[in-house]
Coordinates of C-alpha atoms in Angstrom, one line a residue:
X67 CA -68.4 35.6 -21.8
X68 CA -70.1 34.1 -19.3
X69 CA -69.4 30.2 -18.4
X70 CA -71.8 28.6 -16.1
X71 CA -71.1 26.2 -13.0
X72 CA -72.1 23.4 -14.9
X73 CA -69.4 23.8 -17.9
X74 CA -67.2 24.5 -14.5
X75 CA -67.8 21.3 -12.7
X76 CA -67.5 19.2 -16.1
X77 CA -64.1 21.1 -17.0
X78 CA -63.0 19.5 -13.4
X79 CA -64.3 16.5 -14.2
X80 CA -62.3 16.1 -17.0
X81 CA -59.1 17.5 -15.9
X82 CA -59.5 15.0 -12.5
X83 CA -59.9 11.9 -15.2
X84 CA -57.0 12.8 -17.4
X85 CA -54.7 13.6 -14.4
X86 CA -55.6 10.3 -12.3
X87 CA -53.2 8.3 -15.3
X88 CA -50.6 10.5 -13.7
X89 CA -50.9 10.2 -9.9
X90 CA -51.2 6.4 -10.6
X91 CA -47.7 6.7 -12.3
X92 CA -46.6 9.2 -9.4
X93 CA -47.2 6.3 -6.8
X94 CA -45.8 4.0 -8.6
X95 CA -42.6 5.9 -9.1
X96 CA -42.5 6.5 -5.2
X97 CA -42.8 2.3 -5.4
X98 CA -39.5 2.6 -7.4
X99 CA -37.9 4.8 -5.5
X100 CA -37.9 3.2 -2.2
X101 CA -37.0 0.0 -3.9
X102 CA -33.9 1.6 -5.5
X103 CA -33.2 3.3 -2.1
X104 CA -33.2 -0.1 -0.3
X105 CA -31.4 -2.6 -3.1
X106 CA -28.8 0.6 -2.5
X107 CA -28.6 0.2 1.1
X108 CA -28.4 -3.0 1.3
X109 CA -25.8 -3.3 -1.9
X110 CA -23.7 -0.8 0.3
X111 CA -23.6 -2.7 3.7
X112 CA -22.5 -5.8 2.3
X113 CA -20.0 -4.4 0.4
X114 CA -19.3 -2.7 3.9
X115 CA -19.5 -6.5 5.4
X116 CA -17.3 -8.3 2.8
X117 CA -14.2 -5.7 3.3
X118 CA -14.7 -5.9 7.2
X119 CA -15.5 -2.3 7.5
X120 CA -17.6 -2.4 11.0
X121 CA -17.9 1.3 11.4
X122 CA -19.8 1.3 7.9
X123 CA -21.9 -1.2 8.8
X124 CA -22.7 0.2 11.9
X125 CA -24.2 3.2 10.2
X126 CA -26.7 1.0 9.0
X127 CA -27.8 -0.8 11.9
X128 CA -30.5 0.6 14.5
X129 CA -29.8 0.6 18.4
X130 CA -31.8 -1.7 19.0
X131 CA -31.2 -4.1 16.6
X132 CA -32.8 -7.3 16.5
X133 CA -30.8 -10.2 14.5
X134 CA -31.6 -13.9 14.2
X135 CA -29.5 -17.0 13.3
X136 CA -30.9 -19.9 12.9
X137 CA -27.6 -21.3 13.5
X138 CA -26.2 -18.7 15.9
X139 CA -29.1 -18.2 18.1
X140 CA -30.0 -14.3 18.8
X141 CA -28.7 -10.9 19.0
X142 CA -30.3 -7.9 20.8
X143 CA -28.7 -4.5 20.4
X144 CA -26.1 -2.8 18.0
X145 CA -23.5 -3.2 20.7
X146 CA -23.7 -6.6 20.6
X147 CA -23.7 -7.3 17.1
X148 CA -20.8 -4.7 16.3
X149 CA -18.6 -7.0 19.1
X150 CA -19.9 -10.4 17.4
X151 CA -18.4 -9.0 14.3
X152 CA -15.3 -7.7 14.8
X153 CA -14.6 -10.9 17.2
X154 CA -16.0 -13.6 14.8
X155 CA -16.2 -12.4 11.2
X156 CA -13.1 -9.8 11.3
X157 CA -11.3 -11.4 14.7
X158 CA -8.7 -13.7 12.3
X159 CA -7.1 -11.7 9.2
X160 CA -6.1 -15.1 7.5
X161 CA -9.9 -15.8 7.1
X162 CA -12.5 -13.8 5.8
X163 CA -16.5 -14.3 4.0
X164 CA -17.8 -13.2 1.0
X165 CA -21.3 -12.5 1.0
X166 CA -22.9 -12.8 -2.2
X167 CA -26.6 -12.6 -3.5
X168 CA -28.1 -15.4 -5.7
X169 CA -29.2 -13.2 -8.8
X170 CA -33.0 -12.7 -9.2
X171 CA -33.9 -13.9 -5.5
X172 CA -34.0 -10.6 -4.1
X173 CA -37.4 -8.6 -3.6
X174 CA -38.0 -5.5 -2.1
X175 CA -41.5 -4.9 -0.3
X176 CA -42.2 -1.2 0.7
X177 CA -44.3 -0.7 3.9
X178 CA -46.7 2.5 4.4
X179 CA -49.3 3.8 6.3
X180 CA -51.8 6.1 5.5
X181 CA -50.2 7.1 2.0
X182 CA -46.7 7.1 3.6
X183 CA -43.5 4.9 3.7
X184 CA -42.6 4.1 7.2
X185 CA -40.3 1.1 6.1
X186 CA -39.3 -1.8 3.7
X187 CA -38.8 -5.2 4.1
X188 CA -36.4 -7.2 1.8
X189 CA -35.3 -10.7 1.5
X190 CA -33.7 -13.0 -1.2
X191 CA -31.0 -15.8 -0.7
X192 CA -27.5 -15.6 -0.3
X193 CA -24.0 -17.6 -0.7
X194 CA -20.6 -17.3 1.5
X195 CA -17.3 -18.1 0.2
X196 CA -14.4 -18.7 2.5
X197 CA -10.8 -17.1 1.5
X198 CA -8.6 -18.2 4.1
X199 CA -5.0 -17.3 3.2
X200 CA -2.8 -20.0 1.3
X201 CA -6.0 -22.1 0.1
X202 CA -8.4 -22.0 -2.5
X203 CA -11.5 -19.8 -2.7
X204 CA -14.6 -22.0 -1.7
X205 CA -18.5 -21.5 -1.4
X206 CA -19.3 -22.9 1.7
X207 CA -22.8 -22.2 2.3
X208 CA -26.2 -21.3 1.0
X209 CA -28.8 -19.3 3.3
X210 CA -32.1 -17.1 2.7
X211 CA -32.1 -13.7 4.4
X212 CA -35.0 -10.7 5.6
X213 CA -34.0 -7.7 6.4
X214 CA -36.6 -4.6 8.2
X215 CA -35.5 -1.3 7.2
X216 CA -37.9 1.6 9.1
X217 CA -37.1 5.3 8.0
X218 CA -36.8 7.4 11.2
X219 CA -36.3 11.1 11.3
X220 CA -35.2 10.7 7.7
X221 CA -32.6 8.2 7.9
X222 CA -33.0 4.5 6.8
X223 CA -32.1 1.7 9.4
X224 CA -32.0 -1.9 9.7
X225 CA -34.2 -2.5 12.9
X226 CA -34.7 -6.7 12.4
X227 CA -32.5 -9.4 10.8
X228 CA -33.1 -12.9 9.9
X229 CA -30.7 -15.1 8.4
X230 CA -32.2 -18.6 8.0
X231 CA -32.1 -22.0 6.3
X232 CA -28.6 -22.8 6.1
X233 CA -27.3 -25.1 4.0
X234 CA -24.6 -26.2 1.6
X235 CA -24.3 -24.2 -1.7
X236 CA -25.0 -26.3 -4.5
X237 CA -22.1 -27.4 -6.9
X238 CA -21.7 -25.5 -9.9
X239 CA -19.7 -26.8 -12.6
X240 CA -16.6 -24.1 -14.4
X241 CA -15.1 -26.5 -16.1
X242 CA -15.2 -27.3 -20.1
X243 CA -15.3 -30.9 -21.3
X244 CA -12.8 -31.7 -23.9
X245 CA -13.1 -34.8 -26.2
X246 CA -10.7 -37.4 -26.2
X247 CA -9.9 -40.2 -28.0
X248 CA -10.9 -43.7 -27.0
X249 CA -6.7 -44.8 -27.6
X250 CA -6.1 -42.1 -24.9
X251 CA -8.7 -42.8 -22.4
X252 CA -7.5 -46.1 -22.3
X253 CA -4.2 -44.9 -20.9
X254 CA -5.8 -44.8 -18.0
X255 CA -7.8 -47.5 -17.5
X256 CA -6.1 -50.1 -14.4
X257 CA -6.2 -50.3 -10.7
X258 CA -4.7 -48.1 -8.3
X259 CA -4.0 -47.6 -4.5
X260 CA -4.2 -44.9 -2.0
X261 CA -3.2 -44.0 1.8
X262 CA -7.0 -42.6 2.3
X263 CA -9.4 -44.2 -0.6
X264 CA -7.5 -48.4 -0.6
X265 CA -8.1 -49.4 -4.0
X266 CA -9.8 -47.2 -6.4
X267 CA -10.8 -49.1 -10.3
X268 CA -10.5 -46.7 -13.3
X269 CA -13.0 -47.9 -16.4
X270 CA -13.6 -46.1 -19.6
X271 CA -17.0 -45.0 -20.1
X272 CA -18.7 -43.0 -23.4
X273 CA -15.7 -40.2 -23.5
X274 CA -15.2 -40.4 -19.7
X275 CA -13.7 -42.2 -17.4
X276 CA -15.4 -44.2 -14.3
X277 CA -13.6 -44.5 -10.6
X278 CA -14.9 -46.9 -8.5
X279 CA -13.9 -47.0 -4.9
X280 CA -15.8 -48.2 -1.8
X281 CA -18.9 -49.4 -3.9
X282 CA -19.0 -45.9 -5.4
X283 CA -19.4 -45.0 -9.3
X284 CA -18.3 -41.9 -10.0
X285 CA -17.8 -40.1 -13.7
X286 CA -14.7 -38.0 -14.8
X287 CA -14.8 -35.9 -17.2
X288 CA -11.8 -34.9 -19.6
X289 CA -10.4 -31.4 -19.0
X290 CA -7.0 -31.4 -20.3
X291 CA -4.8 -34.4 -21.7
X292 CA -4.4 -35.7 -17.9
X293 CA -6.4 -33.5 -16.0
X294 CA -10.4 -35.1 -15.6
X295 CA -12.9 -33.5 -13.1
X296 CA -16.6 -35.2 -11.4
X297 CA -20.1 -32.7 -12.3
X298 CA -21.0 -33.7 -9.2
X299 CA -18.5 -32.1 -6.4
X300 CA -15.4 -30.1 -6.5
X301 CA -12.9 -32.7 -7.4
X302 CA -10.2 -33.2 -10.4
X303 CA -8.2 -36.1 -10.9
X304 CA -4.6 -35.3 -12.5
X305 CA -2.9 -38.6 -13.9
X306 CA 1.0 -38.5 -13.2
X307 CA 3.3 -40.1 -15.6
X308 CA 7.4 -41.8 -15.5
X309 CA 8.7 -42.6 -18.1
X310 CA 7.7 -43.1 -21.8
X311 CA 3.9 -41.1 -21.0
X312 CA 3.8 -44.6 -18.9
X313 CA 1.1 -43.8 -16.1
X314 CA 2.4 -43.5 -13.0
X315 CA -0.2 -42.2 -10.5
X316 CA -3.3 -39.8 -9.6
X317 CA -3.6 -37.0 -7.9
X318 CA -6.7 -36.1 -5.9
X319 CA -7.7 -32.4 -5.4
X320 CA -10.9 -31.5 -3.4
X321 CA -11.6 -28.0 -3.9
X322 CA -8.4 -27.0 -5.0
X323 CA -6.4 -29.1 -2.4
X324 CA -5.1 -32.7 -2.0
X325 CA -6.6 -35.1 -0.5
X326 CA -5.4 -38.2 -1.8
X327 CA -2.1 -39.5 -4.1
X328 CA -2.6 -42.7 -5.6
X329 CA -0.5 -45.3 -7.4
X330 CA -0.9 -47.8 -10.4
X331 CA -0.8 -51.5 -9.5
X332 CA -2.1 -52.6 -13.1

Protein backbone atom coordinates (compact mmCIF):
# COMPACT_ATOMS: atom_id res chain seq x y z
CA UNK A 1 0.00 0.00 0.00
CA UNK A 2 1.15 3.05 -0.98
CA UNK A 3 0.70 6.33 1.38
CA UNK A 4 1.45 9.55 -0.16
CA UNK A 5 3.47 12.67 1.36
CA UNK A 6 0.38 14.34 1.96
CA UNK A 7 -1.31 11.64 4.43
CA UNK A 8 2.56 11.75 5.74
CA UNK A 9 2.77 15.39 6.63
CA UNK A 10 -0.96 15.40 8.10
CA UNK A 11 -0.03 12.10 10.25
CA UNK A 12 2.89 14.69 11.71
CA UNK A 13 0.67 17.14 12.04
CA UNK A 14 -1.43 15.36 14.18
CA UNK A 15 1.02 13.55 16.29
CA UNK A 16 2.99 17.24 16.82
CA UNK A 17 -0.73 18.65 18.14
CA UNK A 18 -1.51 15.78 20.43
CA UNK A 19 2.09 15.63 21.87
CA UNK A 20 2.41 19.59 22.48
CA UNK A 21 -0.20 18.83 25.78
CA UNK A 22 2.72 16.83 26.93
CA UNK A 23 5.85 18.98 26.45
CA UNK A 24 3.77 21.78 28.06
CA UNK A 25 3.32 19.34 31.13
CA UNK A 26 7.17 18.36 30.65
CA UNK A 27 8.14 22.04 31.29
CA UNK A 28 6.10 22.47 33.78
CA UNK A 29 7.30 19.49 35.72
CA UNK A 30 10.96 20.82 35.19
CA UNK A 31 9.16 24.24 36.91
CA UNK A 32 8.44 21.73 39.87
CA UNK A 33 11.38 20.21 40.10
CA UNK A 34 13.75 23.04 40.50
CA UNK A 35 11.26 24.51 42.97
CA UNK A 36 11.37 21.27 45.12
CA UNK A 37 15.14 21.19 44.67
CA UNK A 38 15.42 24.74 46.06
CA UNK A 39 12.61 24.70 49.07
CA UNK A 40 15.07 21.41 49.79
CA UNK A 41 18.17 23.32 49.86
CA UNK A 42 17.16 25.97 51.53
CA UNK A 43 14.98 23.70 54.26
CA UNK A 44 18.48 21.87 54.70
CA UNK A 45 20.76 24.98 55.40
CA UNK A 46 18.66 26.33 58.02
CA UNK A 47 18.28 23.33 59.66
CA UNK A 48 22.11 23.36 59.22
CA UNK A 49 22.00 27.16 60.69
CA UNK A 50 19.64 26.54 63.65
CA UNK A 51 21.93 23.51 65.10
CA UNK A 52 25.20 25.66 64.45
CA UNK A 53 26.55 23.21 62.02
CA UNK A 54 29.03 25.78 59.99
CA UNK A 55 30.64 23.17 57.90
CA UNK A 56 27.02 22.26 56.52
CA UNK A 57 26.33 25.45 55.76
CA UNK A 58 29.38 26.11 54.13
CA UNK A 59 28.51 23.48 51.58
CA UNK A 60 25.98 25.67 50.48
CA UNK A 61 27.46 28.86 50.16
CA UNK A 62 29.54 30.01 46.97
CA UNK A 63 33.23 31.56 47.26
CA UNK A 64 32.23 34.46 46.49
CA UNK A 65 29.43 35.05 48.46
CA UNK A 66 27.62 38.15 48.54
CA UNK A 67 25.37 38.73 51.86
CA UNK A 68 23.49 41.85 52.85
CA UNK A 69 22.10 43.10 56.33
CA UNK A 70 20.23 45.76 56.46
CA UNK A 71 21.18 45.89 59.98
CA UNK A 72 24.71 44.35 59.76
CA UNK A 73 25.99 46.11 56.82
CA UNK A 74 27.83 43.66 54.08
CA UNK A 75 29.64 40.57 53.68
CA UNK A 76 31.90 39.62 50.67
CA UNK A 77 33.34 36.18 50.54
CA UNK A 78 32.60 32.65 52.13
CA UNK A 79 35.63 33.20 54.41
CA UNK A 80 34.10 35.93 55.79
CA UNK A 81 30.79 34.88 56.45
CA UNK A 82 31.90 31.38 57.81
CA UNK A 83 34.13 33.63 60.67
CA UNK A 84 30.97 36.03 61.20
CA UNK A 85 29.16 32.86 62.17
CA UNK A 86 31.00 30.89 64.21
CA UNK A 87 32.10 34.28 66.18
CA UNK A 88 28.57 35.84 66.36
CA UNK A 89 25.78 33.27 65.89
CA UNK A 90 27.77 30.11 67.39
CA UNK A 91 30.70 32.21 69.41
CA UNK A 92 28.43 31.93 73.04
CA UNK A 93 26.86 28.26 73.68
CA UNK A 94 24.45 29.76 76.35
CA UNK A 95 22.72 31.61 73.39
CA UNK A 96 21.61 30.43 70.24
CA UNK A 97 18.66 31.50 67.09
CA UNK A 98 16.07 29.75 65.68
CA UNK A 99 15.28 30.55 62.34
CA UNK A 100 11.95 29.96 61.28
CA UNK A 101 9.79 30.64 58.03
CA UNK A 102 6.40 32.37 58.26
CA UNK A 103 4.15 29.60 56.54
CA UNK A 104 2.89 30.52 52.99
CA UNK A 105 5.44 33.57 52.46
CA UNK A 106 7.91 31.58 50.63
CA UNK A 107 8.15 31.57 46.67
CA UNK A 108 10.52 30.05 44.56
CA UNK A 109 11.34 31.79 41.13
CA UNK A 110 13.38 29.64 38.62
CA UNK A 111 15.84 31.47 36.32
CA UNK A 112 16.78 30.09 32.62
CA UNK A 113 18.15 30.95 29.59
CA UNK A 114 17.59 29.75 26.36
CA UNK A 115 15.36 26.74 27.58
CA UNK A 116 17.80 26.06 30.54
CA UNK A 117 17.98 26.64 34.36
CA UNK A 118 20.99 28.58 35.29
CA UNK A 119 19.56 29.56 38.76
CA UNK A 120 16.60 30.34 41.19
CA UNK A 121 15.86 33.00 43.27
CA UNK A 122 13.71 32.55 46.53
CA UNK A 123 12.44 34.80 49.15
CA UNK A 124 9.67 34.81 51.87
CA UNK A 125 9.78 36.18 55.47
CA UNK A 126 11.26 34.84 58.47
CA UNK A 127 11.12 34.92 62.46
CA UNK A 128 14.11 34.31 65.10
CA UNK A 129 13.67 33.12 68.55
CA UNK A 130 16.25 33.47 71.19
CA UNK A 131 17.03 30.39 73.59
CA UNK A 132 19.52 31.57 75.91
CA UNK A 133 20.12 29.08 78.72
CA UNK A 134 18.05 29.49 82.07
CA UNK A 135 15.29 31.84 80.30
CA UNK A 136 12.31 31.49 78.41
CA UNK A 137 12.13 30.83 74.68
CA UNK A 138 11.26 34.20 72.93
CA UNK A 139 10.54 35.54 69.23
CA UNK A 140 12.58 38.41 68.92
CA UNK A 141 12.39 39.45 65.50
CA UNK A 142 10.60 39.50 62.18
CA UNK A 143 12.62 39.90 58.79
CA UNK A 144 12.02 39.18 54.87
CA UNK A 145 14.81 37.26 53.15
CA UNK A 146 16.11 36.64 49.08
CA UNK A 147 18.28 34.28 48.46
CA UNK A 148 20.24 33.60 44.55
CA UNK A 149 21.01 30.11 44.07
CA UNK A 150 23.06 29.60 40.44
CA UNK A 151 23.71 25.80 39.40
CA UNK A 152 27.40 25.58 38.47
CA UNK A 153 29.00 22.47 37.13
CA UNK A 154 26.05 20.68 38.60
CA UNK A 155 26.00 21.74 42.05
CA UNK A 156 23.49 24.28 43.51
CA UNK A 157 25.04 27.43 45.39
CA UNK A 158 23.99 30.35 47.17
CA UNK A 159 25.93 33.20 45.35
CA UNK A 160 23.73 36.46 46.94
CA UNK A 161 21.91 37.07 50.22
CA UNK A 162 19.65 39.66 51.45
CA UNK A 163 18.20 39.75 54.65
CA UNK A 164 16.08 42.89 55.06
CA UNK A 165 13.28 44.80 56.93
CA UNK A 166 13.86 43.95 60.42
CA UNK A 167 11.49 44.28 62.81
CA UNK A 168 9.71 43.06 65.86
CA UNK A 169 7.66 39.82 65.43
CA UNK A 170 4.21 40.45 66.02
CA UNK A 171 2.51 39.04 69.29
CA UNK A 172 0.69 35.94 68.96
CA UNK A 173 -1.67 35.00 71.57
CA UNK A 174 -1.27 30.76 73.10
CA UNK A 175 -3.31 31.31 75.71
CA UNK A 176 -7.12 30.14 76.41
CA UNK A 177 -9.52 32.46 78.03
CA UNK A 178 -11.44 30.91 80.81
CA UNK A 179 -14.68 32.41 82.26
CA UNK A 180 -14.99 33.55 85.53
CA UNK A 181 -17.45 34.61 87.75
CA UNK A 182 -18.14 38.23 88.48
CA UNK A 183 -17.93 37.21 92.75
CA UNK A 184 -14.36 36.09 91.78
CA UNK A 185 -13.16 38.84 89.56
CA UNK A 186 -13.99 40.99 92.21
CA UNK A 187 -11.37 39.46 94.41
CA UNK A 188 -9.24 41.31 92.79
CA UNK A 189 -10.40 44.51 92.28
CA UNK A 190 -8.09 47.34 94.70
CA UNK A 191 -4.97 49.26 94.43
CA UNK A 192 -1.58 48.10 94.49
CA UNK A 193 2.16 49.23 94.59
CA UNK A 194 5.32 48.28 92.88
CA UNK A 195 9.28 48.96 93.11
CA UNK A 196 9.16 49.53 89.02
CA UNK A 197 5.27 50.39 87.97
CA UNK A 198 4.32 52.99 91.54
CA UNK A 199 0.71 52.40 91.78
CA UNK A 200 -1.01 50.26 89.47
CA UNK A 201 -5.51 50.31 89.85
CA UNK A 202 -7.14 46.88 89.18
CA UNK A 203 -10.97 47.35 87.79
CA UNK A 204 -13.33 44.67 86.66
CA UNK A 205 -14.29 44.85 83.16
CA UNK A 206 -16.95 42.37 80.98
CA UNK A 207 -15.15 39.00 82.30
CA UNK A 208 -11.67 40.69 82.52
CA UNK A 209 -9.97 42.63 84.51
CA UNK A 210 -8.49 46.28 83.75
CA UNK A 211 -4.78 47.59 85.19
CA UNK A 212 -4.23 50.95 85.01
CA UNK A 213 -0.85 52.34 85.66
CA UNK A 214 0.88 55.47 84.29
CA UNK A 215 -2.27 56.66 82.37
CA UNK A 216 -2.27 53.26 80.71
CA UNK A 217 -5.54 50.83 80.24
CA UNK A 218 -4.62 47.66 79.79
CA UNK A 219 -7.06 44.32 79.61
CA UNK A 220 -6.35 40.90 81.41
CA UNK A 221 -7.75 38.13 80.60
CA UNK A 222 -8.55 35.05 82.89
CA UNK A 223 -6.31 32.01 82.39
CA UNK A 224 -6.53 30.07 85.53
CA UNK A 225 -8.25 30.95 88.96
CA UNK A 226 -5.30 33.59 89.61
CA UNK A 227 -3.37 33.54 86.64
CA UNK A 228 -4.72 36.50 83.92
CA UNK A 229 -2.64 37.40 80.71
CA UNK A 230 -2.84 40.97 78.21
CA UNK A 231 -3.67 39.99 74.01
CA UNK A 232 -1.63 42.54 73.51
CA UNK A 233 2.21 41.60 74.67
CA UNK A 234 3.76 38.79 76.46
CA UNK A 235 2.72 39.38 79.95
CA UNK A 236 0.58 37.37 82.82
CA UNK A 237 -0.37 38.65 85.89
CA UNK A 238 -0.44 35.86 88.80
CA UNK A 239 -2.37 37.20 92.00
CA UNK A 240 -0.67 35.94 95.29
CA UNK A 241 -2.70 35.19 98.31
CA UNK A 242 -2.15 34.97 102.64
CA UNK A 243 -4.35 33.90 104.46
CA UNK A 244 -8.03 32.99 104.05
CA UNK A 245 -7.68 33.22 99.76
CA UNK A 246 -7.16 37.05 101.12
CA UNK A 247 -5.18 38.81 98.13
CA UNK A 248 -1.98 39.46 98.93
CA UNK A 249 -0.02 40.60 95.78
CA UNK A 250 0.82 40.36 91.88
CA UNK A 251 3.29 39.00 90.10
CA UNK A 252 4.49 40.38 86.87
CA UNK A 253 6.03 38.12 84.21
CA UNK A 254 7.21 39.54 80.77
CA UNK A 255 7.95 36.85 78.50
CA UNK A 256 8.20 34.27 81.00
CA UNK A 257 10.34 36.37 83.48
CA UNK A 258 9.65 38.87 86.31
CA UNK A 259 9.64 42.14 86.01
CA UNK A 260 7.68 43.54 88.68
CA UNK A 261 6.13 42.20 92.36
CA UNK A 262 3.42 44.26 93.57
CA UNK A 263 1.46 44.66 96.76
CA UNK A 264 -2.28 45.38 97.88
CA UNK A 265 -2.86 48.73 99.60
CA UNK A 266 -6.81 48.39 99.31
Amino acid sequence: MKISKKSLFASAIVLLLCSFPQLLLAQKNNEITVEETILKLDSTFWVAYNNCNTKQMEQFIADDVEFYHDKGGPTFGLQRFSANTKSNLCGNPDFRLRRDVVKGSVKVYPLTKEGTTYGAIISGDHEFSVLEKGKQERVDGLAKFTHLWILEYGSWKMKRILSYDHGPAPFRITKKEMQLPDKRLSEFVGKYIGPHAGSMIVEKGDNNLVIISNNQHLKLYPEADNLFFSKERDLTFEFTRSGKRKIAGIIVRENGAVVEEAIIVK
